CSV table of C-alpha atoms in Angstrom, one decimal:
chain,number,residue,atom,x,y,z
A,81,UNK,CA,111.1,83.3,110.0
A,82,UNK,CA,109.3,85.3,107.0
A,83,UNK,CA,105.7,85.2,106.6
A,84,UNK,CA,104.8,83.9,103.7
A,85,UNK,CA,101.6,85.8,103.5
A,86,UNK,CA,103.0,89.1,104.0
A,87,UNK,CA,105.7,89.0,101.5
A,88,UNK,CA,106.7,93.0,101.0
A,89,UNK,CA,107.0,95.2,98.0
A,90,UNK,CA,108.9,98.2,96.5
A,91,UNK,CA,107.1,101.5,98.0
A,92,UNK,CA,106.1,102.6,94.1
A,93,UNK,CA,104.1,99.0,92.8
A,94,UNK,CA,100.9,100.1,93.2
A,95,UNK,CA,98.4,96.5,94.2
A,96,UNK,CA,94.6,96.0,94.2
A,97,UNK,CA,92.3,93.6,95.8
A,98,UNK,CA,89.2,95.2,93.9
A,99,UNK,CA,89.2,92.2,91.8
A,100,UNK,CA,91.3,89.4,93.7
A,101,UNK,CA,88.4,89.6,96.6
A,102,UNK,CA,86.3,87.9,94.3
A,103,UNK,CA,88.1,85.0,94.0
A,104,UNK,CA,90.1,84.9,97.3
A,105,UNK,CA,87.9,86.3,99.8
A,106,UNK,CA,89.4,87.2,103.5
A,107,UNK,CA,92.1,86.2,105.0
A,108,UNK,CA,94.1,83.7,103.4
A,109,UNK,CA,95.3,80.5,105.1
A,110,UNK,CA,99.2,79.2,104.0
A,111,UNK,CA,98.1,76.3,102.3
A,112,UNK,CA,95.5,78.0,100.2
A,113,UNK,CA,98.4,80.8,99.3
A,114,UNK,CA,100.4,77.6,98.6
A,115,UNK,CA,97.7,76.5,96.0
A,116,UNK,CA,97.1,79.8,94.5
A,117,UNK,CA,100.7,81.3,94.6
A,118,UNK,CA,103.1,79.6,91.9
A,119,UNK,CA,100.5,77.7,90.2
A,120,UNK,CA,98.1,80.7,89.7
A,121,UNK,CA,101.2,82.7,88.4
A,122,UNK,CA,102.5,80.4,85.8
A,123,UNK,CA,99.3,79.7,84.5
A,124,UNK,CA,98.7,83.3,84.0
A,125,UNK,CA,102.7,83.9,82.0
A,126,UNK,CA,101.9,81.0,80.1
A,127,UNK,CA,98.3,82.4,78.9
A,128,UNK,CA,100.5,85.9,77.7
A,129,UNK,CA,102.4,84.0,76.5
A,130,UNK,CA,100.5,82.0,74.2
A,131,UNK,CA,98.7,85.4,73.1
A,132,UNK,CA,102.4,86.9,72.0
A,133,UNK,CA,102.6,89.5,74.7
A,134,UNK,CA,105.8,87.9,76.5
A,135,UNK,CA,108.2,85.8,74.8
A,136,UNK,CA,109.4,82.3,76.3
A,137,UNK,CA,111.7,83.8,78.5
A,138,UNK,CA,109.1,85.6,80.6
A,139,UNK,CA,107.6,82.2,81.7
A,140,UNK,CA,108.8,82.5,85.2
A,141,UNK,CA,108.3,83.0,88.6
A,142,UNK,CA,109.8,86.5,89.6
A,143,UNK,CA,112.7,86.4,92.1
A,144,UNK,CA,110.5,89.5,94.1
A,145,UNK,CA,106.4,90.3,94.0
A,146,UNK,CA,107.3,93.0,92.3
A,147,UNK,CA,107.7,91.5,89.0
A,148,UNK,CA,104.9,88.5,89.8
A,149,UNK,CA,101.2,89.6,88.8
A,150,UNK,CA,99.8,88.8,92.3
A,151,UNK,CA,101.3,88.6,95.6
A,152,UNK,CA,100.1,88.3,99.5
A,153,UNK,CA,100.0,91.2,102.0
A,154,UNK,CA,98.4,91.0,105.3
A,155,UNK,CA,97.2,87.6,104.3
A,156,UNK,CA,95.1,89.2,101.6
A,157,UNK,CA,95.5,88.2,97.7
A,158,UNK,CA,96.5,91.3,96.1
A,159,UNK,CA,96.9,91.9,92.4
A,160,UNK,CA,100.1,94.0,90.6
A,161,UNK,CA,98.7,96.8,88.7
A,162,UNK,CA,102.0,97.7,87.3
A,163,UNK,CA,102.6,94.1,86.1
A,164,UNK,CA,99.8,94.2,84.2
A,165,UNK,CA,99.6,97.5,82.7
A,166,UNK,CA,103.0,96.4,81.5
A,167,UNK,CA,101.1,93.4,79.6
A,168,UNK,CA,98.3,95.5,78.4
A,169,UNK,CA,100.4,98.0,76.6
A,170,UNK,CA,101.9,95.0,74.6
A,171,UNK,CA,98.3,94.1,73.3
A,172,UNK,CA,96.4,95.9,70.3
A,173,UNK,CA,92.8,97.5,70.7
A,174,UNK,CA,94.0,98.4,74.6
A,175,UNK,CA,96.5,100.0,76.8
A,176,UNK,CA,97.7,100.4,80.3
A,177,UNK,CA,95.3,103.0,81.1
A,178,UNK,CA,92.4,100.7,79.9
A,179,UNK,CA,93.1,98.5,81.8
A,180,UNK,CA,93.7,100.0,85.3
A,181,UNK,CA,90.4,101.7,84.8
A,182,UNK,CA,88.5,98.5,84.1
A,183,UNK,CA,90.6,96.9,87.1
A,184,UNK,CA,90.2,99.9,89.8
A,185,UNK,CA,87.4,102.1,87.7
A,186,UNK,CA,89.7,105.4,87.4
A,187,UNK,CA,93.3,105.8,86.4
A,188,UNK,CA,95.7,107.5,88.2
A,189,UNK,CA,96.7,111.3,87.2
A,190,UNK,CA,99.9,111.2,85.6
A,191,UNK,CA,100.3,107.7,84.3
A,192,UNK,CA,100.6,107.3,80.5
A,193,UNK,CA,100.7,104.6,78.3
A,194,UNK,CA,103.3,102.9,76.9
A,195,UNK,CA,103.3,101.0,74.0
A,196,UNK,CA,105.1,98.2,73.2
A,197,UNK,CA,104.3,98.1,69.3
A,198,UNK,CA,107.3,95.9,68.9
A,199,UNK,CA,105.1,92.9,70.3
A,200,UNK,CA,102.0,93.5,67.9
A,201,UNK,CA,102.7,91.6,64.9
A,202,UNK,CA,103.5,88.4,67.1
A,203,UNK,CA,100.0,88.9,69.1
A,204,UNK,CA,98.6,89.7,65.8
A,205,UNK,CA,99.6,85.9,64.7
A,206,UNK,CA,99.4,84.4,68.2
A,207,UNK,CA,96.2,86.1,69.5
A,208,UNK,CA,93.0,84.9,66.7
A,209,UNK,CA,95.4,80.9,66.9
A,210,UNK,CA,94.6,81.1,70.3
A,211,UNK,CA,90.9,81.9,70.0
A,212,UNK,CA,90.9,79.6,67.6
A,213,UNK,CA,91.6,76.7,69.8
A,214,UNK,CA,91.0,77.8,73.2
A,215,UNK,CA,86.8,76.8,73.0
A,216,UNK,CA,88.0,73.3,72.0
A,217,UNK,CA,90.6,72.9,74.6
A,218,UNK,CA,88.5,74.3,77.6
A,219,UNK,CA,86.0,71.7,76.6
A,220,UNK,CA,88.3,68.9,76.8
A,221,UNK,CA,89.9,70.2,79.8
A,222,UNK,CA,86.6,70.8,81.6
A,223,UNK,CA,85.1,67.0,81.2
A,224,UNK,CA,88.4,65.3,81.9
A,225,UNK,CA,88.7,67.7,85.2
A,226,UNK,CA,84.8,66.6,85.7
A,227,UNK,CA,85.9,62.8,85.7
A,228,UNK,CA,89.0,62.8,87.8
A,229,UNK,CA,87.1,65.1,90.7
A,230,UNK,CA,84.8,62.8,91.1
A,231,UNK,CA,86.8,59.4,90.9
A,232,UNK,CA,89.4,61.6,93.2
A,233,UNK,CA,87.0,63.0,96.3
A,234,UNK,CA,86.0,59.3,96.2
A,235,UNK,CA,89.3,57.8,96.5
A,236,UNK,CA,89.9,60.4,99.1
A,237,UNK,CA,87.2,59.0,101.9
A,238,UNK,CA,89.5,55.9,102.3
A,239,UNK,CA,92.6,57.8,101.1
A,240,UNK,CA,96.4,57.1,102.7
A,241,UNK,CA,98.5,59.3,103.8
A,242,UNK,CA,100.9,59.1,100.4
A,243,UNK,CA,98.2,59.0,98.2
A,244,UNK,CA,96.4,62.1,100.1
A,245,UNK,CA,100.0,64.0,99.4
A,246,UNK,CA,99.9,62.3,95.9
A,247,UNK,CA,96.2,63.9,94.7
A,248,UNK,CA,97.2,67.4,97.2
A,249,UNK,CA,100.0,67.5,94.7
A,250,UNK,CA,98.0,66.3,91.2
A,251,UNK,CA,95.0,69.2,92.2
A,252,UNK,CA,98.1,71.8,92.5
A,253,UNK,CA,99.3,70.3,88.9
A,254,UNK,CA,95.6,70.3,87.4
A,255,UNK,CA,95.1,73.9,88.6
A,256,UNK,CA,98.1,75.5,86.9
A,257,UNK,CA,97.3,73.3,83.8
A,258,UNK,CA,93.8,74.9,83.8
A,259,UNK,CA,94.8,78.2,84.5
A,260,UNK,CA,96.7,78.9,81.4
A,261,UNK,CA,93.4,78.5,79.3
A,262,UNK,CA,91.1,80.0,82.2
A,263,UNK,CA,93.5,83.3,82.0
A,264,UNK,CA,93.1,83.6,77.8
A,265,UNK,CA,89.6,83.1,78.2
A,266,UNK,CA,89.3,85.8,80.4
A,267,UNK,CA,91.7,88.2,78.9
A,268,UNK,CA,89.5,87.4,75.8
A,269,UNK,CA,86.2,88.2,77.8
A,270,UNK,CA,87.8,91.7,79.0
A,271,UNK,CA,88.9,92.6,75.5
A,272,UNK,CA,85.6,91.9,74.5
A,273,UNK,CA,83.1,93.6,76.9
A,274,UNK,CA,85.6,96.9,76.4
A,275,UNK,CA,85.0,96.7,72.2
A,276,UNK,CA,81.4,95.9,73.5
A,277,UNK,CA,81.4,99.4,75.7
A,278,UNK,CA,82.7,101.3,73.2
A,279,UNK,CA,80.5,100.1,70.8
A,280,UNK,CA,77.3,101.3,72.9
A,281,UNK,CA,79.5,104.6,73.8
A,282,UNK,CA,79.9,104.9,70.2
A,283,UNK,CA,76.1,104.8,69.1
A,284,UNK,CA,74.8,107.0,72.5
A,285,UNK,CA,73.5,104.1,74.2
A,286,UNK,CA,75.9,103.3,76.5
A,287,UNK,CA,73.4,101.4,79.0
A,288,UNK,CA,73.1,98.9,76.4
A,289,UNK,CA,77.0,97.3,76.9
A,290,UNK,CA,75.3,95.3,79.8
A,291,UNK,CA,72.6,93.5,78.6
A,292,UNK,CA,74.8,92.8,75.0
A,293,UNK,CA,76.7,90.3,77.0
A,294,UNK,CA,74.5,88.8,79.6
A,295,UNK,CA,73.1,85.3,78.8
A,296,UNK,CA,74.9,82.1,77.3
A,297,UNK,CA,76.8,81.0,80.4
A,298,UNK,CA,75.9,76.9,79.9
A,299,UNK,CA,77.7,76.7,83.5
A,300,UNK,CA,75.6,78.8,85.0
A,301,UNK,CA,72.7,77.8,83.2
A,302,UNK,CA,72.9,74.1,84.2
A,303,UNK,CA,73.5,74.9,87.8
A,304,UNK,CA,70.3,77.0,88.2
A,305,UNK,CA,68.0,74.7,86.4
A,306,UNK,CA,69.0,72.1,88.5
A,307,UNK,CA,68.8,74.0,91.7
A,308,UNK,CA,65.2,74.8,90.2
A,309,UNK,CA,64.4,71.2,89.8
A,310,UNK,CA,65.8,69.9,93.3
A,311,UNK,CA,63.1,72.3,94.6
A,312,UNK,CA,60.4,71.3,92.6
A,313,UNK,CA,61.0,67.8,93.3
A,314,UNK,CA,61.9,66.3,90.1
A,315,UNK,CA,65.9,66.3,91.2
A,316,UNK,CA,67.3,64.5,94.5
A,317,UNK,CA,69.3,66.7,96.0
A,318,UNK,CA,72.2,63.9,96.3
A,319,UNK,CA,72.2,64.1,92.1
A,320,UNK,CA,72.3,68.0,92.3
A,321,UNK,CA,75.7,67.6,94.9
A,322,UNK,CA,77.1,64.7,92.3
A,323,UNK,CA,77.1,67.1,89.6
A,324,UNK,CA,77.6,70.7,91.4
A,325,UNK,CA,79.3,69.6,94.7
A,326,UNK,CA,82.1,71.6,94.0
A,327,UNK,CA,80.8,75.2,94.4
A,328,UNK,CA,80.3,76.7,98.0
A,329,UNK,CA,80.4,79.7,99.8
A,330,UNK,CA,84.1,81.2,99.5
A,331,UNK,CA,84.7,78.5,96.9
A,332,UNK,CA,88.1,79.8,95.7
A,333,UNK,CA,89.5,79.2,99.5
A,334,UNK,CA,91.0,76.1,100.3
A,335,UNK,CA,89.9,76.3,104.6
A,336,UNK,CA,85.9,76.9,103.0
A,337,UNK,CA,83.4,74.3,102.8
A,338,UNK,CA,81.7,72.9,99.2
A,339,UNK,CA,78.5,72.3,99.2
A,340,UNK,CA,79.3,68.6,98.9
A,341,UNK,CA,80.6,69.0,102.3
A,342,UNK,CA,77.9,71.1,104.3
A,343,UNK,CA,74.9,71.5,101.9
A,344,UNK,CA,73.3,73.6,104.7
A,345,UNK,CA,73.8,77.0,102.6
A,346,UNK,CA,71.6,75.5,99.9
A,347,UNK,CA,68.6,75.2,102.2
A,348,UNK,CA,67.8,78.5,102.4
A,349,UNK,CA,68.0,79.0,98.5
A,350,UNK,CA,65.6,75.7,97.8
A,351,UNK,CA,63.3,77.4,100.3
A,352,UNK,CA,63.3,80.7,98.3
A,353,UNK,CA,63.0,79.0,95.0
A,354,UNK,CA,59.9,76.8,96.0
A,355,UNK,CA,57.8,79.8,97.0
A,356,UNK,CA,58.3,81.6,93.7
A,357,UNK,CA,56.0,80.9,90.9
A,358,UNK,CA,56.5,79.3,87.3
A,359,UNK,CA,57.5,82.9,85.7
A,360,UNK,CA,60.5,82.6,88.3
A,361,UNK,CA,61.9,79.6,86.3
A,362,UNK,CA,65.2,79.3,84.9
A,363,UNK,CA,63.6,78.6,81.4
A,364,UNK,CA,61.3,81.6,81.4
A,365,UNK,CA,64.4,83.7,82.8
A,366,UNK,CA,66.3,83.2,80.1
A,367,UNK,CA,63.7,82.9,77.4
A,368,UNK,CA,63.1,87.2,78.9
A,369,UNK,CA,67.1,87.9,79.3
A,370,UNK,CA,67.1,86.3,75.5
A,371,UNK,CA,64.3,89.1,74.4
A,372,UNK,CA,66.1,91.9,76.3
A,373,UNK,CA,69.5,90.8,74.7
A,374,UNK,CA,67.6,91.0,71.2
A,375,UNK,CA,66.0,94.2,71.7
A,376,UNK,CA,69.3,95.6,72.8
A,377,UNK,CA,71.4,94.4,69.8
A,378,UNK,CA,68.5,95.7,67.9
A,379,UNK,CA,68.4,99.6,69.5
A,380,UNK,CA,72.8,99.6,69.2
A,381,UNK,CA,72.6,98.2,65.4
A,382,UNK,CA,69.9,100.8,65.0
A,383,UNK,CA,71.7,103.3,66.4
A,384,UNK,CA,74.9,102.8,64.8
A,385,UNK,CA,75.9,103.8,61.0
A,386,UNK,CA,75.1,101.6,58.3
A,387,UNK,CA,79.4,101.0,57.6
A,388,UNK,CA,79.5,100.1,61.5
A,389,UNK,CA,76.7,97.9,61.6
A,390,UNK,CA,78.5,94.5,59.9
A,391,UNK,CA,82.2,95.2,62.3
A,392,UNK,CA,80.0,95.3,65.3
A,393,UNK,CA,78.0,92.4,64.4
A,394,UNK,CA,80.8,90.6,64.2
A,395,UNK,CA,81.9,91.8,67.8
A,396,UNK,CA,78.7,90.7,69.3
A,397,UNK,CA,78.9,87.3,67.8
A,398,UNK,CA,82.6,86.9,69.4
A,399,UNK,CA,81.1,88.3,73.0
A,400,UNK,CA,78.6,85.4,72.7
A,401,UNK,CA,80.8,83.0,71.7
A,402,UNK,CA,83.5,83.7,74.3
A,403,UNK,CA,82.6,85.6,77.7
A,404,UNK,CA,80.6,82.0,78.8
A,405,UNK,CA,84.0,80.3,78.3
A,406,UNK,CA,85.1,82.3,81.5
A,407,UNK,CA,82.9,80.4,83.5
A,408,UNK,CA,84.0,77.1,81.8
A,409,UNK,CA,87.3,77.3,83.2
A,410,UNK,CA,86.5,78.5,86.4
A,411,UNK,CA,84.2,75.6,86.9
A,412,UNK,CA,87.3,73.1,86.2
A,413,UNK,CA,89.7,74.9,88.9
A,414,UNK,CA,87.0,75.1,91.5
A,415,UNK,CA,87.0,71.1,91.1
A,416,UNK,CA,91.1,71.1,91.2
A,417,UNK,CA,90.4,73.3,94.4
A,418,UNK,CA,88.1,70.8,95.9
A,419,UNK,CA,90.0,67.8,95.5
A,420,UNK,CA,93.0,69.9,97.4
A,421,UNK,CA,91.0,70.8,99.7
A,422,UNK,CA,89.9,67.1,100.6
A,423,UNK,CA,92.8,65.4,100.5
A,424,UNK,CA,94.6,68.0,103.0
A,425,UNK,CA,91.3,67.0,105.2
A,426,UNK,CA,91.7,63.6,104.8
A,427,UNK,CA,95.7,64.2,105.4
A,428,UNK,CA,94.8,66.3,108.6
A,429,UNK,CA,92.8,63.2,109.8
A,430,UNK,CA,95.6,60.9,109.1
A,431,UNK,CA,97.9,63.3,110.9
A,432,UNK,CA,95.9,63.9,114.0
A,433,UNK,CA,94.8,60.0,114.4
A,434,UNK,CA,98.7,59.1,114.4
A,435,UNK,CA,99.8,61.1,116.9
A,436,UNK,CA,102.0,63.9,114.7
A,437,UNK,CA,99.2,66.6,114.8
A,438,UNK,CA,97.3,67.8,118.0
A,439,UNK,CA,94.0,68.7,115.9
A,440,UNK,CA,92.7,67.6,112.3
């Protein structure tokens, strides 16, 4: 029997974890490879190919890793450099050798770029229709997500078997279908912070790229301010888990714990929180990160020549636009997650009570 998270590769694919660690963390179990694997992969051919870097046919799952963007080695989530430098050298304003040094921070000696010009007029139609759409369709996507996770972990307390297999199934569906958008957002947001980079490279500031794109993350925002108010009283903590239940530590791994499940890790964070002062608060945070941001568009616009000074304004108003969206789509998996994650523990239950499983 071959194991399915140790699934081999051609000795000259070169694969990272730098940046799949994040979102896959340690050792992976089957079923969370099962959620991640072909769902995870899909999404991510359809998002190129809604920008115009692949054509239709290049929506597929690869017969070998080797020609899949991510694949599992020693149960660890591992990303395909190649793959992707491949993609990257189909898209305008970047390259292969951008990209592996924003993935891995260097780029190999001897690898070179290699265009593929002959996709640039179709991203060049495909790309800004994409954009376009994509803030409308993540919010859409992120409140019905928000309203079927929590009808679903609901449903799931009382849950039978064929309906725990049913919603196990529809959070596998609902995470490819948010994928797609997830992986143009954040293609978007990488594009971005690099034109970002070299516009602080370009007027000597380069410690500037930083604070030009901090800030503006609703997600983020709301999350904090109600962590804030659970510990100054004003918020039950029962609200807080109705509305952020879904995060945890490890959150991306289907064997982890959400907070809605063990709240213990949050504890130690209300503790911290109540024993800082009003200057500590998530509205006086941002008002100062929203000053810094200011001063710093101020000092690159400054910096910059008058001709360059309306083309990066423009760039700044895109990274503030855009880069939160990341964290939109991110929020709506994490729930798909959740939900698969509780009906496999309701399943396991099921399983164990009946006889057909020694252990939950």
């Amino acid at each position: 029997m071959s194991d399915p998270l140790h699934q081999g590769s051609a000795p000259g694919t070169l694969w990272t974890v730098t940046n799949t660690a994040e979102a896959l963390p340690g050792v992976l179990t089957p079923l969370a490879w099962t959620f991640w694997n072909e769902p995870c992969e899909m999404g991510m051919r359809r998002a190129f190919h809604r920008l115009g870097v692949i054509p239709a046919s290049g929506v597929r799952f690869g017969v070998t890793p080797d020609e899949r963007f991510s694949a599992a080695f020693c149960g660890r989530y591992a990303a395909n450099v190649e793959a992707l430098r491949v993609m990257a050298d189909a898209m305008p304003g970047t390259s292969a050798n951008a990209m592996e040094e924003q993935l891995l921070g260097t780029v190999r000696e001897g690898v070179v770029n290699r265009p593929r010009r002959g996709r640039y007029p179709v991203v060049a139609v495909s790309l800004p229709r994409a954009a376009r759409r994509l803030p409308g369709q993540l919010a859409a996507l992120r409140a019905d997500t928000d309203a079927w996770w929590r009808a679903s972990v609901r449903e799931i307390a009382t849950a039978d078997a064929a309906r725990c297999r049913a919603l196990l199934g529809e959070a596998m569906t609902r995470f490819e279908a948010v994928m797609e958008p997830h992986a143009v957002a954040t293609m978007l947001c990488q594009a971005l912070y690099e034109q970002v980079t070299k516009l602080a490279e370009k007027a000597g500031r380069p410690e500037l790229a930083g604070e030009l794109v901090t800030g503006g993350d609703v997600e983020e925002a709301a999350l904090v301010a109600d962590l804030w108010d659970v510990a100054q009283g004003t918020l039950t903590l029962d609200a807080f888990l109705d509305r952020h239940g879904y995060h945890g530590t490890n959150e991306g791994q289907v064997s982890s714990r959400s907070w809605r499940e063990d709240p213990t890790p949050l504890r130690g964070q209300l503790d911290g929180l109540r024993s800082l002062g009003a200057d500590a608060s998530p509205a006086a945070t941002a008002e100062r990160r929203a000053v810094a941001r200011g001063a710093a568009q101020a000092a690159l616009l400054a910096a910059l020549p008058v001709v360059r000074r309306r083309p990066a304004r423009l760039v700044l108003r895109l990274a503030r636009r855009y880069v939160p969206l990341r964290e939109v789509g991110m929020a709506a998996f994490l729930q798909c997650i959740v939900v698969g994650r509780a009906a496999s523990r309701r399943l396991g239950e099921l399983l164990a009570a009946d006889g057909t499983l020694a252990d939950a």
